Coordinates of C-alpha atoms in Angstrom, one line a residue:
Chain A
X17 CA 14.8 -18.0 -0.5
X18 CA 17.2 -15.0 -0.6
X19 CA 16.4 -14.0 3.0
X20 CA 15.9 -16.4 5.9
X21 CA 12.8 -14.8 7.5
X22 CA 12.5 -15.5 11.3
X23 CA 9.4 -15.2 13.4
X24 CA 9.1 -14.6 17.1
X25 CA 8.6 -18.3 17.8
X26 CA 11.9 -19.1 16.2
X27 CA 13.9 -17.2 18.8
X28 CA 15.4 -19.0 21.8
X29 CA 17.4 -15.9 22.9
X30 CA 17.7 -12.3 21.6
X31 CA 20.5 -13.3 19.2
X32 CA 19.7 -17.0 18.8
X33 CA 17.1 -18.7 16.6
X34 CA 16.2 -22.4 16.0
X35 CA 14.9 -23.7 12.7
X36 CA 12.8 -26.7 11.7
X37 CA 10.5 -27.6 8.8
X38 CA 10.4 -25.9 5.4
X39 CA 13.1 -23.3 5.9
X40 CA 15.5 -26.0 7.4
X41 CA 14.7 -28.3 4.4
X42 CA 15.5 -25.4 2.1
X43 CA 18.9 -24.7 3.8
X44 CA 19.8 -28.4 3.4
X45 CA 18.5 -29.1 -0.1
X46 CA 18.8 -25.8 -2.0
X47 CA 21.5 -23.8 -0.1
X48 CA 23.4 -27.0 0.9
X49 CA 24.4 -25.0 4.0
X50 CA 27.0 -26.1 6.5
X51 CA 27.7 -25.1 10.1
X52 CA 29.7 -21.9 10.1
X53 CA 28.0 -20.5 7.0
X54 CA 26.7 -17.0 7.0
X55 CA 23.4 -16.1 5.5
X56 CA 21.1 -13.1 5.3
X57 CA 18.3 -13.1 7.8
X58 CA 15.3 -10.9 8.6
X59 CA 12.9 -10.6 11.5
X60 CA 9.3 -10.7 10.3
X61 CA 8.0 -7.1 10.6
X62 CA 11.5 -5.9 11.7
X63 CA 15.1 -5.4 10.6
X64 CA 17.3 -7.5 8.3
X65 CA 20.9 -8.6 9.1
X66 CA 23.3 -11.5 9.2
X67 CA 23.0 -15.0 10.7
X68 CA 25.7 -17.6 11.3
X69 CA 24.8 -21.3 11.4
X70 CA 26.0 -22.6 14.8
X71 CA 24.8 -26.1 14.1
X72 CA 22.9 -27.9 11.4
X73 CA 21.3 -31.3 11.8
X74 CA 18.7 -33.1 9.7
X75 CA 15.9 -32.0 12.0
X76 CA 17.1 -28.8 13.5
X77 CA 19.5 -25.9 13.0
X78 CA 20.6 -23.1 15.3
X79 CA 21.7 -19.7 14.3
X80 CA 23.4 -16.7 15.8
X81 CA 21.7 -13.6 14.4
X82 CA 22.3 -9.8 14.4
X83 CA 19.9 -7.2 12.8
X84 CA 21.1 -3.8 11.6
X85 CA 19.4 -2.9 8.4
X86 CA 15.9 -1.7 7.5
X87 CA 13.9 -3.6 4.9
X88 CA 13.4 -2.0 1.5
X89 CA 10.8 0.7 1.1
X90 CA 7.3 -0.3 0.0
X91 CA 5.7 1.1 -3.1
X92 CA 3.2 3.9 -2.4
X93 CA 0.2 1.9 -3.8
X94 CA -3.0 0.2 -2.9
X95 CA -3.7 -2.6 -5.3
X96 CA -7.3 -3.7 -6.0
X97 CA -7.4 -7.0 -7.7
X98 CA -10.4 -9.0 -8.9
X99 CA -10.0 -12.3 -7.2
X100 CA -7.9 -14.5 -9.6
X101 CA -8.4 -18.3 -9.9
X102 CA -6.9 -20.2 -7.0
X103 CA -3.6 -21.3 -8.7
X104 CA -3.0 -17.8 -10.0
X105 CA -3.9 -16.3 -6.6
X106 CA -1.0 -18.0 -5.0
X107 CA 1.5 -16.7 -7.5
X108 CA 0.0 -13.2 -7.4
X109 CA 0.3 -13.1 -3.6
X110 CA 4.0 -13.9 -4.0
X111 CA 4.5 -11.4 -6.7
X112 CA 2.6 -8.7 -4.7
X113 CA 4.8 -9.3 -1.7
X114 CA 8.0 -9.5 -3.7
X115 CA 7.3 -6.2 -5.6
X116 CA 6.7 -4.3 -2.4
X117 CA 2.9 -3.7 -2.5
X118 CA 1.9 -2.7 1.0
X119 CA -1.9 -3.2 0.7
X120 CA -3.9 -5.6 -1.5
X121 CA -7.7 -5.7 -1.8
X122 CA -9.1 -8.9 -3.3
X123 CA -12.3 -7.8 -4.8
X124 CA -15.3 -9.5 -6.4
X125 CA -16.2 -8.8 -10.0
X126 CA -18.8 -10.1 -12.4
X127 CA -16.3 -12.3 -14.2
X128 CA -14.9 -13.8 -11.0
X129 CA -16.3 -17.4 -10.8
X130 CA -18.2 -17.9 -7.6
X131 CA -16.2 -21.0 -6.9
X132 CA -13.0 -19.0 -6.6
X133 CA -14.3 -17.6 -3.3
X134 CA -14.4 -21.2 -1.9
X135 CA -10.7 -21.9 -2.3
X136 CA -8.7 -22.8 0.8
X137 CA -5.9 -20.6 -0.6
X138 CA -8.0 -17.6 0.8
X139 CA -7.6 -18.8 4.4
X140 CA -5.5 -16.3 6.3
X141 CA -2.8 -18.9 7.0
X142 CA -2.6 -19.8 3.3
X143 CA -2.4 -16.2 2.2
X144 CA 0.3 -15.6 4.8
X145 CA 2.3 -18.5 3.5
X146 CA 2.5 -17.2 0.0
X147 CA 3.3 -13.6 1.1
X148 CA 6.2 -15.0 3.2
X149 CA 7.5 -16.8 0.1
X150 CA 7.4 -13.4 -1.8
X151 CA 9.2 -11.6 1.1
X152 CA 11.9 -14.3 1.2
X153 CA 12.4 -14.0 -2.5
X154 CA 12.7 -10.2 -2.6
X155 CA 14.4 -9.7 0.7
X156 CA 11.7 -7.9 2.6
X157 CA 10.4 -8.4 6.1
X158 CA 7.1 -6.6 6.2
X159 CA 3.9 -8.5 5.3
X160 CA 1.5 -6.7 3.0
X161 CA -2.0 -6.2 4.4
X162 CA -4.6 -8.2 2.4
X163 CA -8.2 -7.2 2.6
X164 CA -11.0 -9.4 1.2
X165 CA -14.1 -7.7 -0.3
X166 CA -16.6 -10.1 -1.5
X167 CA -19.1 -7.5 -2.6
X168 CA -18.1 -5.1 -5.4
X169 CA -20.7 -2.4 -5.1
X170 CA -20.7 -1.6 -1.3
X171 CA -16.9 -1.6 -1.4
X172 CA -16.6 0.6 -4.4
X173 CA -19.4 3.0 -3.3
X174 CA -18.7 3.2 0.4
X175 CA -15.1 2.5 1.0
X176 CA -13.1 3.0 -2.1
X177 CA -13.5 6.8 -2.4
X178 CA -11.9 7.2 1.0
X179 CA -9.2 4.6 0.3
X180 CA -8.3 6.4 -3.0
X181 CA -8.5 10.0 -1.6
X182 CA -5.3 11.9 -2.1
X183 CA -3.9 9.3 -4.5
X184 CA -3.9 9.0 -8.3
X185 CA -6.6 6.4 -9.0
X186 CA -6.2 4.1 -12.1
X187 CA -8.1 1.2 -13.6
X188 CA -6.1 -1.1 -15.9
X189 CA -8.5 -1.8 -18.7
X190 CA -8.0 -2.6 -22.4
X191 CA -9.5 -0.1 -24.8
X192 CA -9.3 3.4 -26.1
X193 CA -8.0 4.9 -22.9
X194 CA -4.8 6.9 -22.1
X195 CA -1.7 4.8 -21.7
X196 CA -0.8 3.9 -18.1
X197 CA 1.5 6.7 -16.8
X198 CA 5.2 6.0 -16.1
X199 CA 7.4 6.8 -13.2
X200 CA 4.7 8.6 -11.2
X201 CA 5.6 10.8 -8.2
X202 CA 2.8 10.3 -5.7
X203 CA 0.6 7.5 -4.3
X204 CA -1.5 5.3 -6.5
X205 CA -4.7 3.3 -6.2
X206 CA -4.7 0.8 -9.0
X207 CA -7.5 -1.7 -9.9
X208 CA -6.7 -4.7 -12.1
X209 CA -9.6 -6.8 -13.5
X210 CA -10.2 -10.5 -13.8
X211 CA -9.4 -12.7 -16.7
X212 CA -11.8 -11.3 -19.4
X213 CA -11.6 -7.9 -17.8
X214 CA -14.0 -5.7 -15.8
X215 CA -17.5 -5.3 -17.3
X216 CA -18.5 -1.7 -18.4
X217 CA -20.6 -1.2 -15.3
X218 CA -17.6 -2.0 -13.1
X219 CA -15.3 0.4 -15.0
X220 CA -18.0 3.1 -14.6
X221 CA -18.4 2.5 -10.8
X222 CA -14.6 2.5 -10.4
X223 CA -14.5 5.7 -12.4
X224 CA -17.1 7.3 -10.1
X225 CA -15.0 6.4 -7.1
X226 CA -12.1 8.3 -8.7
X227 CA -10.2 5.8 -10.7
X228 CA -9.4 6.6 -14.4
X229 CA -9.1 3.8 -16.9
X230 CA -5.7 3.4 -18.5
X231 CA -4.4 0.8 -20.9
X232 CA -1.2 -1.1 -21.4
X233 CA -1.3 -1.9 -25.2
X234 CA -3.2 -4.3 -27.2
X235 CA -1.7 -7.5 -25.8
X236 CA -3.8 -9.2 -23.2
X237 CA -1.7 -10.3 -20.2
X238 CA -2.3 -12.9 -17.5
X239 CA -3.2 -11.3 -14.2
X240 CA 0.2 -12.0 -12.7
X241 CA 2.0 -10.5 -15.7
X242 CA -0.2 -7.5 -15.8
X243 CA 0.4 -6.8 -12.1
X244 CA 4.2 -6.9 -12.6
X245 CA 4.1 -4.9 -15.8
X246 CA 1.9 -2.1 -14.4
X247 CA 3.9 -1.8 -11.2
X248 CA 7.2 -1.7 -13.1
X249 CA 5.9 1.0 -15.4
X250 CA 4.3 3.1 -12.6
X251 CA 7.3 3.1 -10.2
Chain B
X17 CA -7.1 -18.6 -24.8
X18 CA -8.0 -15.1 -26.0
X19 CA -7.2 -16.0 -29.6
X20 CA -7.9 -19.4 -31.3
X21 CA -4.7 -20.0 -33.2
X22 CA -5.0 -22.1 -36.3
X23 CA -2.2 -24.0 -38.0
X24 CA -2.0 -25.1 -41.6
X25 CA -3.1 -28.7 -40.8
X26 CA -6.4 -27.3 -39.3
X27 CA -7.6 -26.0 -42.6
X28 CA -10.0 -28.1 -44.7
X29 CA -10.6 -25.2 -47.1
X30 CA -9.3 -21.6 -47.5
X31 CA -12.1 -20.4 -45.1
X32 CA -12.8 -23.6 -43.1
X33 CA -11.0 -25.1 -40.2
X34 CA -11.6 -28.2 -38.1
X35 CA -10.5 -28.5 -34.5
X36 CA -9.8 -31.4 -32.2
X37 CA -7.8 -31.9 -29.0
X38 CA -6.7 -29.2 -26.6
X39 CA -8.3 -26.2 -28.3
X40 CA -11.6 -28.0 -28.8
X41 CA -11.6 -29.0 -25.1
X42 CA -10.9 -25.4 -24.2
X43 CA -13.9 -24.2 -26.3
X44 CA -16.1 -26.7 -24.5
X45 CA -14.9 -26.3 -21.0
X46 CA -13.8 -22.7 -20.7
X47 CA -15.6 -20.8 -23.4
X48 CA -18.6 -23.0 -23.2
X49 CA -19.0 -22.3 -26.9
X50 CA -22.0 -23.2 -29.0
X51 CA -22.6 -23.6 -32.7
X52 CA -23.1 -20.1 -34.2
X53 CA -20.8 -18.4 -31.7
X54 CA -18.2 -15.9 -33.1
X55 CA -14.7 -16.0 -31.8
X56 CA -11.3 -14.3 -32.5
X57 CA -9.0 -16.5 -34.6
X58 CA -5.5 -16.1 -35.9
X59 CA -3.4 -18.0 -38.4
X60 CA -0.1 -19.1 -37.0
X61 CA 2.5 -16.7 -38.6
X62 CA -0.2 -14.8 -40.4
X63 CA -3.2 -12.5 -39.9
X64 CA -5.9 -12.4 -37.2
X65 CA -9.7 -12.2 -37.8
X66 CA -13.0 -13.7 -36.9
X67 CA -14.3 -17.3 -36.8
X68 CA -17.9 -18.6 -36.6
X69 CA -18.6 -22.1 -35.2
X70 CA -20.5 -24.0 -37.8
X71 CA -20.7 -27.2 -35.7
X72 CA -19.5 -28.2 -32.3
X73 CA -19.4 -31.9 -31.2
X74 CA -17.6 -33.5 -28.3
X75 CA -14.8 -34.7 -30.5
X76 CA -14.7 -32.1 -33.4
X77 CA -15.7 -28.6 -34.3
X78 CA -15.8 -26.8 -37.6
X79 CA -15.3 -23.1 -38.2
X80 CA -15.8 -20.6 -40.9
X81 CA -12.9 -18.1 -40.7
X82 CA -11.9 -14.8 -42.2
X83 CA -8.6 -13.0 -41.6
X84 CA -8.1 -9.3 -42.0
X85 CA -6.0 -7.9 -39.3
X86 CA -2.2 -7.9 -38.7
X87 CA -1.0 -9.2 -35.3
X88 CA 0.4 -6.7 -32.8
X89 CA 3.9 -5.4 -33.3
X90 CA 6.8 -7.2 -31.6
X91 CA 9.1 -5.4 -29.2
X92 CA 12.5 -4.3 -30.7
X93 CA 14.4 -6.6 -28.4
X94 CA 16.7 -9.7 -28.3
X95 CA 16.4 -11.2 -24.9
X96 CA 19.2 -13.4 -23.5
X97 CA 18.2 -15.4 -20.6
X98 CA 20.3 -17.8 -18.4
X99 CA 18.4 -21.0 -18.7
X100 CA 15.8 -21.1 -15.9
X101 CA 14.8 -24.2 -14.0
X102 CA 12.4 -26.4 -16.0
X103 CA 9.2 -25.3 -14.3
X104 CA 10.1 -21.6 -14.6
X105 CA 11.3 -22.1 -18.2
X106 CA 7.8 -23.1 -19.2
X107 CA 6.2 -20.0 -17.7
X108 CA 8.9 -17.7 -19.0
X109 CA 8.4 -19.0 -22.6
X110 CA 4.7 -18.1 -22.2
X111 CA 5.5 -14.7 -20.8
X112 CA 8.1 -14.0 -23.5
X113 CA 5.6 -14.9 -26.3
X114 CA 2.8 -12.9 -24.6
X115 CA 4.9 -9.8 -24.1
X116 CA 6.0 -9.7 -27.8
X117 CA 9.7 -10.7 -27.6
X118 CA 10.7 -11.7 -31.1
X119 CA 13.9 -13.5 -30.2
X120 CA 15.0 -15.3 -27.1
X121 CA 18.5 -16.8 -26.5
X122 CA 18.6 -19.4 -23.7
X123 CA 22.1 -19.2 -22.5
X124 CA 24.3 -21.2 -20.1
X125 CA 25.7 -19.5 -17.0
X126 CA 27.9 -20.6 -14.1
X127 CA 24.8 -20.7 -11.8
X128 CA 22.6 -22.7 -14.2
X129 CA 22.4 -26.3 -12.8
X130 CA 23.7 -28.8 -15.4
X131 CA 20.6 -30.9 -14.9
X132 CA 18.4 -28.0 -16.3
X133 CA 19.9 -28.8 -19.8
X134 CA 18.4 -32.3 -19.6
X135 CA 14.8 -31.2 -19.3
X136 CA 12.3 -32.4 -21.9
X137 CA 10.8 -28.9 -21.8
X138 CA 13.8 -27.9 -24.0
X139 CA 12.6 -30.1 -26.9
X140 CA 11.5 -28.0 -29.8
X141 CA 7.9 -29.3 -29.6
X142 CA 7.8 -28.5 -25.9
X143 CA 9.1 -25.0 -26.4
X144 CA 6.7 -24.4 -29.2
X145 CA 3.8 -25.6 -27.1
X146 CA 4.5 -23.0 -24.4
X147 CA 5.1 -20.2 -26.9
X148 CA 1.7 -21.0 -28.5
X149 CA 0.0 -20.6 -25.1
X150 CA 1.6 -17.2 -24.8
X151 CA 0.5 -16.1 -28.2
X152 CA -3.1 -17.4 -27.5
X153 CA -3.1 -15.4 -24.2
X154 CA -1.9 -12.1 -25.7
X155 CA -3.5 -12.4 -29.1
X156 CA -0.5 -12.7 -31.4
X157 CA 0.2 -15.1 -34.2
X158 CA 4.0 -14.9 -34.7
X159 CA 6.2 -17.4 -32.9
X160 CA 9.3 -16.0 -31.3
X161 CA 12.6 -17.5 -32.4
X162 CA 14.3 -19.4 -29.6
X163 CA 18.0 -20.1 -29.8
X164 CA 19.8 -22.4 -27.4
X165 CA 23.4 -21.6 -26.5
X166 CA 24.9 -24.2 -24.2
X167 CA 28.3 -22.6 -24.0
X168 CA 28.5 -19.1 -22.5
X169 CA 32.0 -18.0 -23.7
X170 CA 31.9 -18.9 -27.4
X171 CA 28.4 -17.3 -27.7
X172 CA 29.3 -14.1 -25.8
X173 CA 32.7 -13.7 -27.5
X174 CA 31.9 -14.8 -31.1
X175 CA 28.2 -14.2 -31.7
X176 CA 26.9 -11.7 -29.2
X177 CA 28.8 -8.6 -30.5
X178 CA 27.3 -9.0 -33.9
X179 CA 23.8 -9.7 -32.4
X180 CA 24.0 -6.6 -30.2
X181 CA 25.5 -4.3 -32.9
X182 CA 23.3 -1.2 -33.5
X183 CA 21.3 -1.9 -30.3
X184 CA 21.5 -0.6 -26.8
X185 CA 22.9 -3.5 -24.8
X186 CA 21.9 -4.1 -21.2
X187 CA 22.6 -6.6 -18.5
X188 CA 20.1 -6.8 -15.7
X189 CA 22.3 -7.2 -12.5
X190 CA 21.8 -6.1 -8.9
X191 CA 24.4 -3.8 -7.6
X192 CA 25.7 -0.2 -7.8
X193 CA 24.8 0.3 -11.5
X194 CA 22.6 2.8 -13.3
X195 CA 18.9 2.2 -13.1
X196 CA 17.4 0.4 -16.1
X197 CA 16.3 3.0 -18.6
X198 CA 12.7 3.7 -19.3
X199 CA 10.7 4.1 -22.5
X200 CA 13.7 3.7 -24.8
X201 CA 13.5 4.6 -28.5
X202 CA 15.7 2.1 -30.3
X203 CA 16.4 -1.6 -30.3
X204 CA 17.6 -3.4 -27.1
X205 CA 19.7 -6.4 -26.4
X206 CA 19.0 -7.4 -22.8
X207 CA 20.6 -10.2 -20.7
X208 CA 18.9 -11.5 -17.6
X209 CA 20.8 -13.8 -15.3
X210 CA 19.9 -17.0 -13.4
X211 CA 18.6 -17.3 -9.9
X212 CA 21.5 -16.1 -7.8
X213 CA 22.6 -13.8 -10.7
X214 CA 25.5 -13.7 -13.1
X215 CA 29.0 -14.2 -11.7
X216 CA 31.4 -11.2 -12.0
X217 CA 33.3 -12.9 -14.9
X218 CA 30.0 -13.2 -16.8
X219 CA 29.1 -9.6 -16.2
X220 CA 32.5 -8.6 -17.5
X221 CA 32.3 -10.7 -20.6
X222 CA 28.8 -9.4 -21.4
X223 CA 30.1 -5.9 -20.8
X224 CA 33.0 -6.5 -23.3
X225 CA 30.4 -7.7 -25.8
X226 CA 28.7 -4.3 -25.5
X227 CA 26.1 -4.8 -22.7
X228 CA 26.0 -2.3 -19.9
X229 CA 24.9 -3.5 -16.4
X230 CA 21.7 -1.9 -15.1
X231 CA 19.8 -2.5 -11.9
X232 CA 16.1 -2.6 -11.0
X233 CA 16.2 -1.8 -7.3
X234 CA 17.2 -3.8 -4.2
X235 CA 14.4 -6.3 -4.4
X236 CA 15.4 -9.7 -5.9
X237 CA 12.8 -10.8 -8.3
X238 CA 12.1 -14.3 -9.7
X239 CA 13.2 -14.6 -13.3
X240 CA 9.7 -14.5 -14.8
X241 CA 8.9 -11.4 -12.7
X242 CA 12.2 -9.7 -13.7
X243 CA 11.6 -10.4 -17.4
X244 CA 8.2 -8.8 -17.2
X245 CA 9.3 -5.9 -15.1
X246 CA 12.3 -5.0 -17.3
X247 CA 10.3 -5.2 -20.5
X248 CA 7.5 -3.1 -19.1
X249 CA 10.0 -0.5 -18.0
X250 CA 12.0 -0.4 -21.2
X251 CA 9.0 -0.2 -23.7

């Protein structure tokens, strides 16, 4: 937790916040914080700044806070991701938030196991929890938008062309394709497949919607690693 | 497991291998393999090729194998990493092997908790296990070399200059430094700090050994994410 992220409900005055639960536990156990300590704070969806611990008890802490700094810029990207397995999903959500992706579409694919759609980690509160952890890690305050698309074809045919309009559309896919571009200038729409990859039909449909296949070398990376590697290369 | 990695002890003839344990379980439960199936195989430290399942029982499988293909090239890099916390260490070892890092130095740093050096995950067999998982993921057969350096100063003063000679030396460190270079040509020696970063003394000592600080933007990434992002940008 490199940023203490405060929500509206934490505020007891314009410049005062009260903490309980996970973040308080973290202050005690990881930061080993003491009254008087300064720490970086952010207001969810708003500015970042400094907080000072006025009091710190086992069950409650109170801070004086001041906000004066914008959060870091987001990357100009919409990321489409075949729904990963539940354990990977949680980490990917953290990574996506930490790397500054503003919009994530979790998409069905032939190789997504049906059971993955049943995970409680897809509940809005569970998604939000992982995104918050990523924001706290990277020092950002703005939650990414997460869209869930359980049906591949209607999404790719009816909504993707509009979503990708005016952007450079890319599909990460192993094979005899051009290498993923580096340090691009404009906005990107990037689709990353499931473990085992997109099937040819899906690559074709994504291509029809304006996304060009690109590859990242012969090594097959886990989804989380592929997301980070592609983003680091693109921006 | 995108590659079934075979070790000397698995071979019952030059072109026959017998499987038990974890890899067999994976074939049953994840691949749902059947006798007659073909799958990609590799020989640890050697070539890759194709295997055919001759028989498959709950407790044992037999394969006919042929090897004809070299593993993918490694990256021209030596990676120095402040020892991460045990859970992160395991994932980082997988990532390092998957991305093609040939040599990893796990190094002490002021912000590495002393208890991290006590973890059983640093036992040679435990390190090897995670590296193998990374090789199986990425389809590679060659184990990275992992060196453990429990003392920062003697390593950085006495051994690092020689290790980094003839390479471009870099220290990943947040701050007012040049951005990490992209798509470099030659060999790299890259040092990545612990959670909380290197302390100024350490950055200075690494600099004296020939490593220039470079930054990756204002977002603070987890160690595993930073490793992937820096490698993807450099190569």
